[in-house]
Short mmCIF file of C-alpha atoms in Angstrom, two decimals:
data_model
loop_
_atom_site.label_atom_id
_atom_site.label_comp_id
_atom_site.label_asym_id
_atom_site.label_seq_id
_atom_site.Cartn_x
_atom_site.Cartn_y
_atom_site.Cartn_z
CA UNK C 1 -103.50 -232.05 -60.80
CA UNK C 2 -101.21 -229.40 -61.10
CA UNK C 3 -101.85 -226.30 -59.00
CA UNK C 4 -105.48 -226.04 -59.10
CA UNK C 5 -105.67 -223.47 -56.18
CA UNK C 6 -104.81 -220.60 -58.56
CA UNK C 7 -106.61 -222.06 -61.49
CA UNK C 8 -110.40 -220.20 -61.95
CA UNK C 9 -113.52 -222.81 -61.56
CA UNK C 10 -114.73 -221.90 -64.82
CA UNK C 11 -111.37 -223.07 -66.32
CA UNK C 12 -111.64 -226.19 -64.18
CA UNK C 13 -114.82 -226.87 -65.03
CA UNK C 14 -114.40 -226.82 -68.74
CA UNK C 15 -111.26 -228.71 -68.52
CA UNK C 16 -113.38 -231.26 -66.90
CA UNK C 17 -116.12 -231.39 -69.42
CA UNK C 18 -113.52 -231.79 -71.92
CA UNK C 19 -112.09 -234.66 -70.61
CA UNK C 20 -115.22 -236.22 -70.16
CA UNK C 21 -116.47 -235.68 -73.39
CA UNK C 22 -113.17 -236.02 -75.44
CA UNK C 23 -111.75 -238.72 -73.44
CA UNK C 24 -114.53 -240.53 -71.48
CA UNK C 25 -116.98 -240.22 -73.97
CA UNK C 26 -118.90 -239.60 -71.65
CA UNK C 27 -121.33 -237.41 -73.53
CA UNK C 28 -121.75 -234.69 -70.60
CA UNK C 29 -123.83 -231.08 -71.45
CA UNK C 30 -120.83 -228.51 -71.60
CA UNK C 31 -123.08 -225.81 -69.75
CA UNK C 32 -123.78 -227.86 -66.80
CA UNK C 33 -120.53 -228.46 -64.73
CA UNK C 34 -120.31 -227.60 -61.37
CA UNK C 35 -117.12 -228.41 -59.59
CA UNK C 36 -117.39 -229.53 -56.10
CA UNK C 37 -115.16 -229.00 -52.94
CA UNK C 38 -114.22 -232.52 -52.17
CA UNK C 39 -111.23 -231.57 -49.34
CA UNK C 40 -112.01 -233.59 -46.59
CA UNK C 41 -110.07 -233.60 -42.86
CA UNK C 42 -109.40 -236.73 -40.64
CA UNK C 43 -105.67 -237.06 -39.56
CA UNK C 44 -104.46 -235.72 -43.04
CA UNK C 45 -105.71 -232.89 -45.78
CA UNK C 46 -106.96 -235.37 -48.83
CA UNK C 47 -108.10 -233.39 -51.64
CA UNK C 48 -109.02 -235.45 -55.20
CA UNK C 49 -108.06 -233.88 -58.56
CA UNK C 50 -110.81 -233.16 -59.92
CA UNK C 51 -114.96 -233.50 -59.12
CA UNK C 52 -117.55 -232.25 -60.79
CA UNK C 53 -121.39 -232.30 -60.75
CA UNK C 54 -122.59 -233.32 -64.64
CA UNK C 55 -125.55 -233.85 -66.77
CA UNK C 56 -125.30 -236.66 -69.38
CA UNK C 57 -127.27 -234.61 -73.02
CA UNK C 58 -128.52 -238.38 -74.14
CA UNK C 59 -130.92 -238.84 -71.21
CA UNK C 60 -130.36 -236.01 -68.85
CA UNK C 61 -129.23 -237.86 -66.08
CA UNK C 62 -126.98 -235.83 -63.43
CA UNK C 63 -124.24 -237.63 -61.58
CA UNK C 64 -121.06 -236.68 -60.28
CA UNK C 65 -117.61 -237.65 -61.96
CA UNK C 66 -114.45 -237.81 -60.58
CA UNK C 67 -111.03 -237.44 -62.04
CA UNK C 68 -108.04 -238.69 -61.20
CA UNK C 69 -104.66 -238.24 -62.84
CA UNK C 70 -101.20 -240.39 -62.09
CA UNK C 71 -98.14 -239.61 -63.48
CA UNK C 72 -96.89 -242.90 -61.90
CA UNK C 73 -97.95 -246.56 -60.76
CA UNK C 74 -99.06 -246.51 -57.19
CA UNK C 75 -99.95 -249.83 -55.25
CA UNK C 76 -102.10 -248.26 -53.01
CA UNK C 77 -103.93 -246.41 -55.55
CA UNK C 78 -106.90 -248.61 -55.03
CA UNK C 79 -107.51 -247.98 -51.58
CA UNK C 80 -107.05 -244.07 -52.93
CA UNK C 81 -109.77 -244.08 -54.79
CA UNK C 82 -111.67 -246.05 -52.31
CA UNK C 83 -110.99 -243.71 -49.65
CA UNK C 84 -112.18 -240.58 -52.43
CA UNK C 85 -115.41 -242.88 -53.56
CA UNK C 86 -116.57 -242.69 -49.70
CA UNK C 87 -114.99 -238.95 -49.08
CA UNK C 88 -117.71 -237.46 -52.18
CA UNK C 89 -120.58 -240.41 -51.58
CA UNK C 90 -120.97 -239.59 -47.97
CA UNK C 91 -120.96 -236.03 -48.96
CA UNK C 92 -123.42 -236.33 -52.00
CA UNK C 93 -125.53 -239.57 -50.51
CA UNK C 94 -128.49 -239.14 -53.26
CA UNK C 95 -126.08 -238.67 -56.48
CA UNK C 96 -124.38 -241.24 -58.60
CA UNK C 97 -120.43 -241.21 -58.40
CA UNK C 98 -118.45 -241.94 -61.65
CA UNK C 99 -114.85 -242.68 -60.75
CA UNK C 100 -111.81 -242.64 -63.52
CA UNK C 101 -108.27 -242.53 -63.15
CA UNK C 102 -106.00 -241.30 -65.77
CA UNK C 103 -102.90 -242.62 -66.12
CA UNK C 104 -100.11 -240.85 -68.15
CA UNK C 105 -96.71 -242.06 -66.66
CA UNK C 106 -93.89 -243.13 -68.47
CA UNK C 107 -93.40 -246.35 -67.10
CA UNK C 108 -96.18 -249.51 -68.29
CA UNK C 109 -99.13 -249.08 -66.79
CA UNK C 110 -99.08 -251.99 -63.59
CA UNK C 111 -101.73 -250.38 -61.25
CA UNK C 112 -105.33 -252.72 -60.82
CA UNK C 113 -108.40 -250.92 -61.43
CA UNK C 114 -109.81 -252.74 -58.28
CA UNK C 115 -109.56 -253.49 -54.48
CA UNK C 116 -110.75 -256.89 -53.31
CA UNK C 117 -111.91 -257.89 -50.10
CA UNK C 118 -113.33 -261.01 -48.48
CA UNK C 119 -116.45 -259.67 -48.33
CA UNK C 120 -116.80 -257.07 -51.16
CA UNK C 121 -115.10 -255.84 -55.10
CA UNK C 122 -114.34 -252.53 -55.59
CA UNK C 123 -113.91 -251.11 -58.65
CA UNK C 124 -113.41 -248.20 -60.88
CA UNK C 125 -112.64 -246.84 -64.42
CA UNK C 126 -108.67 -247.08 -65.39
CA UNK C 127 -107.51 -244.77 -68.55
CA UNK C 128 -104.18 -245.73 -69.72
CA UNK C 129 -102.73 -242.33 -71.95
CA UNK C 130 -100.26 -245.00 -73.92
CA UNK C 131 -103.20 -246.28 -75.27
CA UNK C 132 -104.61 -242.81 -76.63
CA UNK C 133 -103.04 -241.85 -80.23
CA UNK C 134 -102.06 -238.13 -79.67
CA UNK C 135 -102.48 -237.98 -83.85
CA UNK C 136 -106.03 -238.47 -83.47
CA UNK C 137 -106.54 -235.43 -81.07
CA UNK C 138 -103.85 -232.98 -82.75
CA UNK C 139 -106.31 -234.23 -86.36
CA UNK C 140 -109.65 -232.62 -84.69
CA UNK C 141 -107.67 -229.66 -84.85
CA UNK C 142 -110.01 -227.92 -81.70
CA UNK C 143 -108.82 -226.18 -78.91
CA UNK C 144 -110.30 -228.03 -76.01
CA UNK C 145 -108.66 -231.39 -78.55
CA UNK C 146 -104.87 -229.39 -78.25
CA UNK C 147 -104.81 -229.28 -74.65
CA UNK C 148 -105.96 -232.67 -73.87
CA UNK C 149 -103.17 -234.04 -76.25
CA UNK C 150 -100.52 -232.77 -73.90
CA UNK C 151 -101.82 -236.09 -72.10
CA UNK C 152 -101.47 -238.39 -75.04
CA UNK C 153 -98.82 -240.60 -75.97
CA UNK C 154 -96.73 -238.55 -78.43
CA UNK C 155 -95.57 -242.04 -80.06
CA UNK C 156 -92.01 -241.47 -80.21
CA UNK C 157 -92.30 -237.94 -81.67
CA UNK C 158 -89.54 -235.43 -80.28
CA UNK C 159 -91.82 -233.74 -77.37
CA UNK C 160 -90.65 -230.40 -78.09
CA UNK C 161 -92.12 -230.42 -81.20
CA UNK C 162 -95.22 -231.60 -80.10
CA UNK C 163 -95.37 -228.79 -77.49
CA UNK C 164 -94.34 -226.26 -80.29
CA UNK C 165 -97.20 -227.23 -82.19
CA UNK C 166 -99.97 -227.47 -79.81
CA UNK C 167 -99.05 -224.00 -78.73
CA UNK C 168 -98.99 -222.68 -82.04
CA UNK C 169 -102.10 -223.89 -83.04
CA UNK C 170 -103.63 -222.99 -80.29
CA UNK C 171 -102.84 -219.45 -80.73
CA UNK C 172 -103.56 -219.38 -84.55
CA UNK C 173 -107.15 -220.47 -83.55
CA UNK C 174 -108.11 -218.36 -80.84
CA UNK C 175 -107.46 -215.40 -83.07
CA UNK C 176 -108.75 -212.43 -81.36
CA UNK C 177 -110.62 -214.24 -78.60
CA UNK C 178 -107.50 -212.92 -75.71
CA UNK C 179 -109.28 -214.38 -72.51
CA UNK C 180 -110.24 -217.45 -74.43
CA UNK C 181 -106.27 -218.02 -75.05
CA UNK C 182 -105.77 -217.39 -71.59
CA UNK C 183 -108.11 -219.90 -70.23
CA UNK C 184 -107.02 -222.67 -72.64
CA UNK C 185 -103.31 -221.62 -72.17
CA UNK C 186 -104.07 -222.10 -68.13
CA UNK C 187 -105.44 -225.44 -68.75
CA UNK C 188 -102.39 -226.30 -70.54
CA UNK C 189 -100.34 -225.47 -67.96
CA UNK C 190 -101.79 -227.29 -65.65
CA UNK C 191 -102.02 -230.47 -67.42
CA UNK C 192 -98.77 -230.23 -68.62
CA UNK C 193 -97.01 -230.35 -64.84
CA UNK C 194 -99.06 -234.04 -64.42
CA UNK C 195 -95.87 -234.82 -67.20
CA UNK C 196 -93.51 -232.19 -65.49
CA UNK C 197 -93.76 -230.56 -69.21
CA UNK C 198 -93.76 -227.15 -67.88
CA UNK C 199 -90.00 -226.42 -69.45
CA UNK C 200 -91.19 -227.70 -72.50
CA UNK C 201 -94.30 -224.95 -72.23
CA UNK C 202 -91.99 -222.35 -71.61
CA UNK C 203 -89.89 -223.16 -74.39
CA UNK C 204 -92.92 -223.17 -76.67
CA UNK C 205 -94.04 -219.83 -74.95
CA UNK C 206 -90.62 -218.06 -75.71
CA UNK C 207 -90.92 -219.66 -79.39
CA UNK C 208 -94.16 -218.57 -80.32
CA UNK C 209 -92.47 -214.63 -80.19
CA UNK C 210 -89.96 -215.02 -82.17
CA UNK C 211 -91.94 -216.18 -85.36
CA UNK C 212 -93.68 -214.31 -87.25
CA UNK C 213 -96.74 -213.60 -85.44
CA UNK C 214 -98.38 -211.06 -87.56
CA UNK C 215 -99.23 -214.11 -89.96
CA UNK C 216 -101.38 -214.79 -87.25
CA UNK C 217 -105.39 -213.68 -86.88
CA UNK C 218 -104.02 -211.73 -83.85
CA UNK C 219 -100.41 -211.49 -82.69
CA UNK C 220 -101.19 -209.40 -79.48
CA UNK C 221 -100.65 -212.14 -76.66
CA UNK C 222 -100.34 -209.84 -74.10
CA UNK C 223 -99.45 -212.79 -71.28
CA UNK C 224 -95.86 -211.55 -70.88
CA UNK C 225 -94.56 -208.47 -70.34
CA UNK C 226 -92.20 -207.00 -73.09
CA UNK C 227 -93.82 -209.68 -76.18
CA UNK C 228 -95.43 -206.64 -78.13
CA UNK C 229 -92.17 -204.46 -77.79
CA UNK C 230 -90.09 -207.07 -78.99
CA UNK C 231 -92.20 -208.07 -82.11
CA UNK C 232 -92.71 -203.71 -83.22
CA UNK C 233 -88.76 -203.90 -82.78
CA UNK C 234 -88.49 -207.58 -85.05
CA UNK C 235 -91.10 -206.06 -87.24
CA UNK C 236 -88.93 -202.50 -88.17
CA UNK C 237 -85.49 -204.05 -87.94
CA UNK C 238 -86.73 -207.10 -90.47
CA UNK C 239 -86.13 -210.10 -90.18
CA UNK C 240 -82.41 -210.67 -88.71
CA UNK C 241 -80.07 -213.84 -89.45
CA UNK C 242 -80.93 -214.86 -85.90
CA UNK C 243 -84.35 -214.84 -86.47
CA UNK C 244 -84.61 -216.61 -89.92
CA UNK C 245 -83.00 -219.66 -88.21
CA UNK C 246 -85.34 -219.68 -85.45
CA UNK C 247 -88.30 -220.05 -87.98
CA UNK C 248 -85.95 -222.35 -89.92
CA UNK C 249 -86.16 -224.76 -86.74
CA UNK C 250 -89.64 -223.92 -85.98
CA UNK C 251 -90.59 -224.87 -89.67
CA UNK C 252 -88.11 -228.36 -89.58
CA UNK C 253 -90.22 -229.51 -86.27
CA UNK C 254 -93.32 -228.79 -87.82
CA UNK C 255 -92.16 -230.38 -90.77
CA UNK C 256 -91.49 -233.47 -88.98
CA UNK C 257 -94.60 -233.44 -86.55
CA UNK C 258 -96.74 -234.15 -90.05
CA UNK C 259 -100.11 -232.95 -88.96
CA UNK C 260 -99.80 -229.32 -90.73
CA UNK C 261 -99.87 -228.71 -94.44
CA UNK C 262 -96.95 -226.80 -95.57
CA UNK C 263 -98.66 -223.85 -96.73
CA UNK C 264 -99.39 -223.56 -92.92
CA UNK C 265 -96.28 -224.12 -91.90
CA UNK C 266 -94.53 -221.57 -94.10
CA UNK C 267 -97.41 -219.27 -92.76
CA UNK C 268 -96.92 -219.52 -89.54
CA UNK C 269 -93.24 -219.95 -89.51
CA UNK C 270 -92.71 -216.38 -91.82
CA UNK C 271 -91.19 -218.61 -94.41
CA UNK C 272 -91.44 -218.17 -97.81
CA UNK C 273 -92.68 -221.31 -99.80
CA UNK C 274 -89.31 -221.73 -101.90
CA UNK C 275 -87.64 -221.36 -98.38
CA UNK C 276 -90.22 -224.19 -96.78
CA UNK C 277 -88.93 -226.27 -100.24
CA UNK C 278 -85.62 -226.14 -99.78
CA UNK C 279 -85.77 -227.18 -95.92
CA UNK C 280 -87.84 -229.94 -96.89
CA UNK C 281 -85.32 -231.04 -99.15
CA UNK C 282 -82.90 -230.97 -96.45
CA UNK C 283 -85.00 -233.01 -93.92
#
């Protein structure tokens, strides 16, 4: 799942709760996720995506969950998540092992969520993403909601857009909170190579400074070099031809994405409302 190697555990860790809680419904206690080293060595390095030791708020029990994510349909995937079930049992004999694989690929979703064998049935939990309505986690309008959706099915909508937007409003509701932005923004990231959407985040990246920022809570990112010295410069030259039709296409995507009100959108965009108008009348 991405290039977990350089993300931090407590990043991990939250992204885990998160998708247990947001997309499991699992129900797991947010401040009691320990992520486990599950790399194990026969003839080959097998590492799975993502384990975690939880605690379940309605009756306290702990158990460990495992998370798989595939970006495509594998045959052999059930005798992968075999191999993983036996991998973290044998190492964590007295704990309960939760199993679910995530699928987001493009292609239908053709992979069993079993293995049989003459003398045993193995199964485990199967997500499928095309089944998730990305409009219902982009409506909760949350952080830990905005990066999950990067996993959703964006149901035809241009996937630029839906990038734009998630990064937008994720920096609109951090505010001042720096490290938090960070974390999330790392969590993004890493989710978003499962769907080899990391153009896409650097597109949105680049975006984000060239609108008007200061309409934000906080418009000093920070994560780049050289983002602060361009907006001073944006902010005493004005707002050049260039740039109004870089908000003009940030607004129009917005526009069509339809989870913003337009008073937000000509906010964040550095549009005037008349200006917002008049595009809308054009789209």
């Amino acid at each position: 799942m991405g290039n977990k190697d350089i993300i931090s555990k407590s990043v991990l860790g939250h992204l885990a709760a998160d998708i247990a809680n947001l997309l499991l419904g699992l129900g797991v206690d947010m401040d009691a996720v320990e992520l486990l080293d599950t790399e194990q060595q026969r003839v080959e390095q097998r590492r799975a995506d993502l384990v975690a030791r939880m605690r379940r708020q309605a009756d306290g029990e702990n158990f460990i969950l495992h998370i798989e994510i595939q970006n495509q349909n594998d045959s052999t995937m059930p005798l992968r998540m075999l191999r993983y079930f036996t991998d973290i049992q044998l190492a964590y004999p007295k704990e309960a092992v939760h199993q679910h694989l995530i699928y987001i690929g493009k292609e239908r979703l053709t992979m069993p969520d079993y293995f049989a064998a003459p003398a045993f049935t193995y199964r485990y939990a199967l997500l499928d993403m095309h089944t998730v309505d990305c409009s219902i986690l982009l409506a909760q309008d949350t952080p830990d909601a905005l990066v999950l959706a990067i996993l959703c099915d964006f149901r035809g909508k241009p996937v630029q857009e839906v990038v734009n937007h998630i990064v937008l409003r994720l920096r609109e509701l951090m505010g001042d909170d720096e490290s938090g932005f960070r974390n999330y923004f790392e969590m993004l990231e890493t989710l978003a190579e499962n769907r080899d959407l990391q153009p896409n985040i650097k597109e949105a990246e680049e975006m984000l400074t060239q609108v008007d920022v200061t309409k934000f809570a906080s418009y000093s990112w920070g994560m780049r070099d050289g983002i602060e010295k361009g907006i001073e410069k944006g902010i005493e030259k004005g707002r050049l031809e260039g740039e109004l039709k870089k908000a003009q296409e940030v607004a129009r995507g917005l526009l069509q994405l339809g989870v913003i009100a337009e008073a937000d959108i000509a906010r964040i965009a550095g549009l005037s409302v008349e200006e917002l108008q008049k595009l809308r009348v054009q789209h």
